[in-house]
mmCIF file of C-alpha atoms in Angstrom:
data_model
loop_
_atom_site.group_PDB
_atom_site.id
_atom_site.type_symbol
_atom_site.label_atom_id
_atom_site.label_comp_id
_atom_site.label_asym_id
_atom_site.label_seq_id
_atom_site.Cartn_x
_atom_site.Cartn_y
_atom_site.Cartn_z
ATOM 1 C CA MET A 1218 16.246 -10.076 -21.727
ATOM 2 C CA VAL A 1219 13.756 -11.578 -19.377
ATOM 3 C CA GLU A 1220 16.286 -14.671 -19.462
ATOM 4 C CA LYS A 1221 19.793 -12.247 -18.853
ATOM 5 C CA ILE A 1222 18.012 -10.725 -16.006
ATOM 6 C CA ALA A 1223 17.101 -14.194 -14.355
ATOM 7 C CA LEU A 1224 20.542 -15.461 -15.413
ATOM 8 C CA ARG A 1225 21.995 -12.205 -14.353
ATOM 9 C CA GLU A 1226 23.896 -12.044 -17.629
ATOM 10 C CA GLY A 1227 25.060 -8.649 -19.039
ATOM 11 C CA PHE A 1228 22.729 -5.491 -19.075
ATOM 12 C CA GLY A 1229 20.184 -8.094 -17.441
ATOM 13 C CA ASP A 1230 22.343 -8.226 -13.956
ATOM 14 C CA VAL A 1231 21.552 -4.561 -13.961
ATOM 15 C CA LEU A 1232 18.136 -4.591 -14.231
ATOM 16 C CA ALA A 1233 17.985 -7.525 -12.010
ATOM 17 C CA GLN A 1234 18.549 -5.219 -9.247
ATOM 18 C CA GLY A 1235 15.683 -3.035 -9.923
ATOM 19 C CA ALA A 1236 14.490 0.373 -11.061
ATOM 20 C CA TYR A 1237 15.825 2.617 -7.900
ATOM 21 C CA ARG A 1238 19.758 1.098 -8.387
ATOM 22 C CA LEU A 1239 19.029 1.447 -12.133
ATOM 23 C CA ALA A 1240 17.993 5.144 -12.536
ATOM 24 C CA GLU A 1241 20.635 5.496 -9.314
ATOM 25 C CA LYS A 1242 23.446 3.830 -11.561
ATOM 26 C CA TYR A 1243 23.345 6.139 -14.656
ATOM 27 C CA GLY A 1244 22.866 9.253 -12.192
ATOM 28 C CA HIS A 1245 19.135 9.894 -12.547
ATOM 29 C CA PRO A 1246 17.528 8.963 -9.333
ATOM 30 C CA GLU A 1247 14.653 11.381 -9.765
ATOM 31 C CA LEU A 1248 13.547 8.850 -12.921
ATOM 32 C CA PHE A 1249 12.627 6.192 -10.291
ATOM 33 C CA MET A 1250 9.031 5.986 -9.642
ATOM 34 C CA GLY A 1251 8.286 4.292 -6.381
ATOM 35 C CA VAL A 1252 8.603 4.524 -2.899
ATOM 36 C CA LYS A 1253 11.463 3.494 -0.424
ATOM 37 C CA LYS A 1254 13.004 1.816 -3.342
ATOM 38 C CA GLN A 1255 10.243 -0.432 -3.931
ATOM 39 C CA GLU A 1256 8.647 0.324 -7.742
ATOM 40 C CA PHE A 1257 5.065 1.389 -7.975
ATOM 41 C CA PRO A 1258 3.109 -1.237 -8.969
ATOM 42 C CA SER A 1259 0.220 -1.199 -12.211
ATOM 43 C CA TYR A 1260 -1.408 1.618 -10.258
ATOM 44 C CA GLU A 1261 -1.012 5.556 -11.262
ATOM 45 C CA CYS A 1262 -1.101 7.519 -7.781
ATOM 46 C CA ARG A 1263 -2.415 10.919 -9.281
ATOM 47 C CA ALA A 1264 -5.324 9.297 -10.468
ATOM 48 C CA LEU A 1265 -5.600 6.934 -6.913
ATOM 49 C CA GLN A 1266 -5.442 9.709 -4.481
ATOM 50 C CA GLY A 1267 -5.914 7.157 -1.652
ATOM 51 C CA MET A 1268 -3.305 4.903 -3.209
ATOM 52 C CA ALA A 1269 -1.208 7.735 -3.115
ATOM 53 C CA ILE A 1270 -0.970 8.006 0.792
ATOM 54 C CA GLY A 1271 -1.108 4.431 1.046
ATOM 55 C CA PHE A 1272 2.122 4.036 -1.201
ATOM 56 C CA ALA A 1273 3.913 7.194 0.618
ATOM 57 C CA THR A 1274 2.800 5.541 4.309
ATOM 58 C CA GLN A 1275 3.500 2.158 4.038
ATOM 59 C CA SER A 1276 6.396 0.177 5.603
ATOM 60 C CA ARG A 1277 7.140 -1.665 2.426
ATOM 61 C CA GLY A 1278 6.976 0.855 -0.033
ATOM 62 C CA ALA A 1279 4.704 1.571 -2.783
ATOM 63 C CA ASP A 1280 2.965 -1.911 -1.848
ATOM 64 C CA HIS A 1281 -0.369 -2.139 -3.395
ATOM 65 C CA ILE A 1282 -1.517 -5.236 -1.164
ATOM 66 C CA ARG A 1283 -1.232 -3.259 1.735
ATOM 67 C CA GLY A 1284 -2.715 0.261 1.537
ATOM 68 C CA GLU A 1285 -5.744 -1.179 -1.023
ATOM 69 C CA VAL A 1286 -7.395 2.005 -1.016
ATOM 70 C CA HIS A 1287 -7.825 1.460 -4.760
ATOM 71 C CA ASP A 1288 -10.356 -1.120 -4.281
ATOM 72 C CA ILE A 1289 -12.195 1.379 -2.485
ATOM 73 C CA GLU A 1290 -11.545 4.000 -5.119
ATOM 74 C CA MET A 1291 -11.833 1.995 -8.068
ATOM 75 C CA TYR A 1292 -15.022 -0.844 -7.103
ATOM 76 C CA GLY A 1293 -15.902 -0.201 -4.104
ATOM 77 C CA CYS A 1294 -14.998 -3.332 -2.819
ATOM 78 C CA TYR A 1295 -15.229 -3.747 1.137
ATOM 79 C CA GLN A 1296 -15.937 -0.085 1.972
ATOM 80 C CA TRP A 1297 -18.749 -1.820 3.933
ATOM 81 C CA ARG A 1298 -16.200 -3.247 6.374
ATOM 82 C CA ILE A 1299 -13.495 -0.552 6.719
ATOM 83 C CA THR A 1300 -16.279 2.406 7.211
ATOM 84 C CA ARG A 1301 -18.473 0.450 9.292
ATOM 85 C CA ASP A 1302 -18.676 3.310 11.556
ATOM 86 C CA ARG A 1303 -18.613 6.018 9.433
ATOM 87 C CA LYS A 1304 -21.445 7.071 7.010
ATOM 88 C CA ILE A 1305 -19.029 7.185 3.559
ATOM 89 C CA GLU A 1306 -21.653 7.288 0.337
ATOM 90 C CA LYS A 1307 -18.893 6.838 -2.258
ATOM 91 C CA VAL A 1308 -15.196 7.552 -2.584
ATOM 92 C CA ASP A 1309 -14.030 9.865 -5.136
ATOM 93 C CA PRO A 1310 -10.677 8.897 -6.347
ATOM 94 C CA LEU A 1311 -9.546 11.956 -7.543
ATOM 95 C CA THR A 1312 -9.945 13.686 -3.809
ATOM 96 C CA TRP A 1313 -8.312 13.198 -0.900
ATOM 97 C CA ARG A 1314 -11.133 13.393 1.283
ATOM 98 C CA ASP A 1315 -11.983 10.193 3.503
ATOM 99 C CA LYS A 1316 -8.734 9.102 2.384
ATOM 100 C CA PRO A 1317 -5.751 9.260 4.911
ATOM 101 C CA VAL A 1318 -8.587 7.911 7.709
ATOM 102 C CA LEU A 1319 -9.197 4.702 4.913
ATOM 103 C CA ALA A 1320 -5.586 4.143 4.231
ATOM 104 C CA LYS A 1321 -4.564 3.874 7.905
ATOM 105 C CA GLU A 1322 -7.532 1.422 8.652
ATOM 106 C CA ILE A 1323 -6.631 -1.094 5.601
ATOM 107 C CA GLN A 1324 -3.464 -1.039 6.512
ATOM 108 C CA ASP A 1325 -4.092 -1.834 10.229
ATOM 109 C CA TRP A 1326 -6.480 -4.616 8.522
ATOM 110 C CA PHE A 1327 -3.880 -5.943 6.127
ATOM 111 C CA CYS A 1328 -0.770 -6.130 8.915
ATOM 112 C CA MET A 1329 -3.581 -8.930 10.593
ATOM 113 C CA ILE A 1330 -4.477 -10.423 7.365
ATOM 114 C CA ASP A 1331 -1.058 -10.897 7.085
ATOM 115 C CA SER A 1332 0.152 -12.353 10.296
ATOM 116 C CA SER A 1333 -2.418 -14.979 9.677
ATOM 117 C CA GLY A 1334 -0.473 -16.117 7.060
ATOM 118 C CA MET A 1335 -3.076 -16.923 4.611
ATOM 119 C CA CYS A 1336 -3.642 -15.485 1.095
ATOM 120 C CA ASN A 1337 -4.990 -11.640 1.323
ATOM 121 C CA PHE A 1338 -7.473 -12.198 -1.889
ATOM 122 C CA MET A 1339 -9.295 -14.682 0.701
ATOM 123 C CA PHE A 1340 -10.307 -12.040 2.673
ATOM 124 C CA PHE A 1341 -11.641 -9.601 0.181
ATOM 125 C CA PHE A 1342 -13.889 -12.146 -1.487
ATOM 126 C CA ALA A 1343 -14.562 -14.720 1.191
ATOM 127 C CA LEU A 1344 -14.797 -13.799 4.396
ATOM 128 C CA ASP A 1345 -15.581 -10.657 6.402
ATOM 129 C CA GLU A 1346 -14.019 -9.255 9.184
ATOM 130 C CA ASP A 1347 -15.719 -11.341 12.060
ATOM 131 C CA GLN A 1348 -14.767 -14.151 10.155
ATOM 132 C CA CYS A 1349 -10.899 -12.994 9.562
ATOM 133 C CA ARG A 1350 -11.313 -12.443 13.574
ATOM 134 C CA ALA A 1351 -12.316 -15.691 14.570
ATOM 135 C CA LEU A 1352 -9.831 -17.801 12.227
ATOM 136 C CA LEU A 1353 -7.331 -15.496 13.888
ATOM 137 C CA GLU A 1354 -8.747 -16.407 17.331
ATOM 138 C CA THR A 1355 -9.002 -19.619 16.996
ATOM 139 C CA GLY A 1356 -5.503 -20.300 15.472
ATOM 140 C CA THR A 1357 -3.676 -18.449 18.086
ATOM 141 C CA GLY A 1358 -5.797 -18.858 21.220
ATOM 142 C CA ILE A 1359 -6.206 -15.315 21.601
ATOM 143 C CA ASP A 1360 -8.876 -13.081 22.338
ATOM 144 C CA LEU A 1361 -8.514 -10.224 20.196
ATOM 145 C CA ASP A 1362 -11.810 -8.671 21.890
ATOM 146 C CA GLY A 1363 -13.815 -8.022 18.885
ATOM 147 C CA TYR A 1364 -13.245 -5.462 15.938
ATOM 148 C CA LYS A 1365 -11.831 -2.537 17.705
ATOM 149 C CA GLY A 1366 -9.468 -5.314 19.099
ATOM 150 C CA PHE A 1367 -8.640 -6.835 15.890
ATOM 151 C CA MET A 1368 -7.996 -3.130 14.452
ATOM 152 C CA LYS A 1369 -5.729 -1.952 17.454
ATOM 153 C CA THR A 1370 -3.256 -5.403 17.138
ATOM 154 C CA GLY A 1371 -2.775 -4.603 13.456
ATOM 155 C CA GLU A 1372 -2.159 -0.963 14.537
ATOM 156 C CA ARG A 1373 0.367 -2.364 16.778
ATOM 157 C CA ILE A 1374 1.919 -4.713 13.909
ATOM 158 C CA PHE A 1375 2.244 -2.082 11.826
ATOM 159 C CA ASN A 1376 4.345 0.640 14.489
ATOM 160 C CA GLN A 1377 6.566 -2.106 14.678
ATOM 161 C CA GLU A 1378 7.286 -2.190 11.381
ATOM 162 C CA ARG A 1379 7.444 1.692 11.468
ATOM 163 C CA LEU A 1380 9.898 0.936 14.405
ATOM 164 C CA PHE A 1381 11.804 -1.650 12.341
ATOM 165 C CA ASN A 1382 12.226 0.714 9.508
ATOM 166 C CA LEU A 1383 13.228 3.563 11.740
ATOM 167 C CA LYS A 1384 16.450 1.117 12.808
ATOM 168 C CA ALA A 1385 17.064 0.485 9.243
ATOM 169 C CA GLY A 1386 17.724 4.029 8.982
ATOM 170 C CA LEU A 1387 14.494 4.896 7.614
ATOM 171 C CA THR A 1388 12.624 8.256 8.254
ATOM 172 C CA GLY A 1389 9.422 10.490 7.756
ATOM 173 C CA LYS A 1390 11.497 11.968 4.714
ATOM 174 C CA ASP A 1391 11.204 8.153 2.711
ATOM 175 C CA ASP A 1392 7.319 8.990 3.195
ATOM 176 C CA ALA A 1393 7.414 10.742 -0.073
ATOM 177 C CA LEU A 1394 6.358 10.225 -3.227
ATOM 178 C CA PRO A 1395 8.363 11.228 -6.465
ATOM 179 C CA LYS A 1396 8.498 14.722 -7.644
ATOM 180 C CA ARG A 1397 6.857 13.973 -10.930
ATOM 181 C CA MET A 1398 3.215 12.789 -8.718
ATOM 182 C CA LEU A 1399 3.604 15.834 -7.159
ATOM 183 C CA GLU A 1400 4.131 18.155 -9.916
ATOM 184 C CA GLU A 1401 3.394 17.123 -13.434
ATOM 185 C CA PRO A 1402 -0.149 16.520 -14.129
ATOM 186 C CA MET A 1403 -1.779 13.868 -15.723
ATOM 187 C CA PRO A 1404 -1.676 14.507 -19.554
ATOM 188 C CA ASP A 1405 -4.741 12.639 -20.551
ATOM 189 C CA GLY A 1406 -7.600 10.328 -18.996
ATOM 190 C CA SER A 1407 -10.065 10.640 -16.480
ATOM 191 C CA ALA A 1408 -8.176 12.343 -14.134
ATOM 192 C CA LYS A 1409 -6.468 14.531 -16.611
ATOM 193 C CA GLY A 1410 -4.667 17.446 -14.974
ATOM 194 C CA MET A 1411 -4.130 15.742 -11.446
ATOM 195 C CA VAL A 1412 -1.426 15.846 -9.354
ATOM 196 C CA VAL A 1413 -1.029 14.048 -5.873
#
């Protein structure tokens, strides 16, 4: 089937168009699991409430690269960077507490990293925000005016993306998770019984 998808042969041509168009073609768009026609990656947002916010509000839809709240929720990765001005001891993946602010800051952060043209993963594991800012300032010749200026520029990029989406016909109604995430409780696991 992978070859048929790649060559767009037979049913592979239908699958090559993505999960949204597949569900739509067969008259069941409610079965699509994603946001803004972008399929969910391998994260269950009922178990990671911060990811739910990221998926719903990302300009690119259900995108785990721009809304990486899950790294804080699951591993505590780079939490010290994003929460540098606040005292957040631990982030509970099963609650909404602190998540809207974290999601926004992570989205702004990643807009800046993406604007550099470099691999996102390098910034998680190798560089801190001051080093990232220094690289961008050196490469562009623009003074970002410290961490706050760095994040403000990321926010502006994010807002430009949202304006682009508005021009393309997307509205706040598109910042929505599938009903299944909101109404159908997790059947098992550590998030058993959870909905977004």
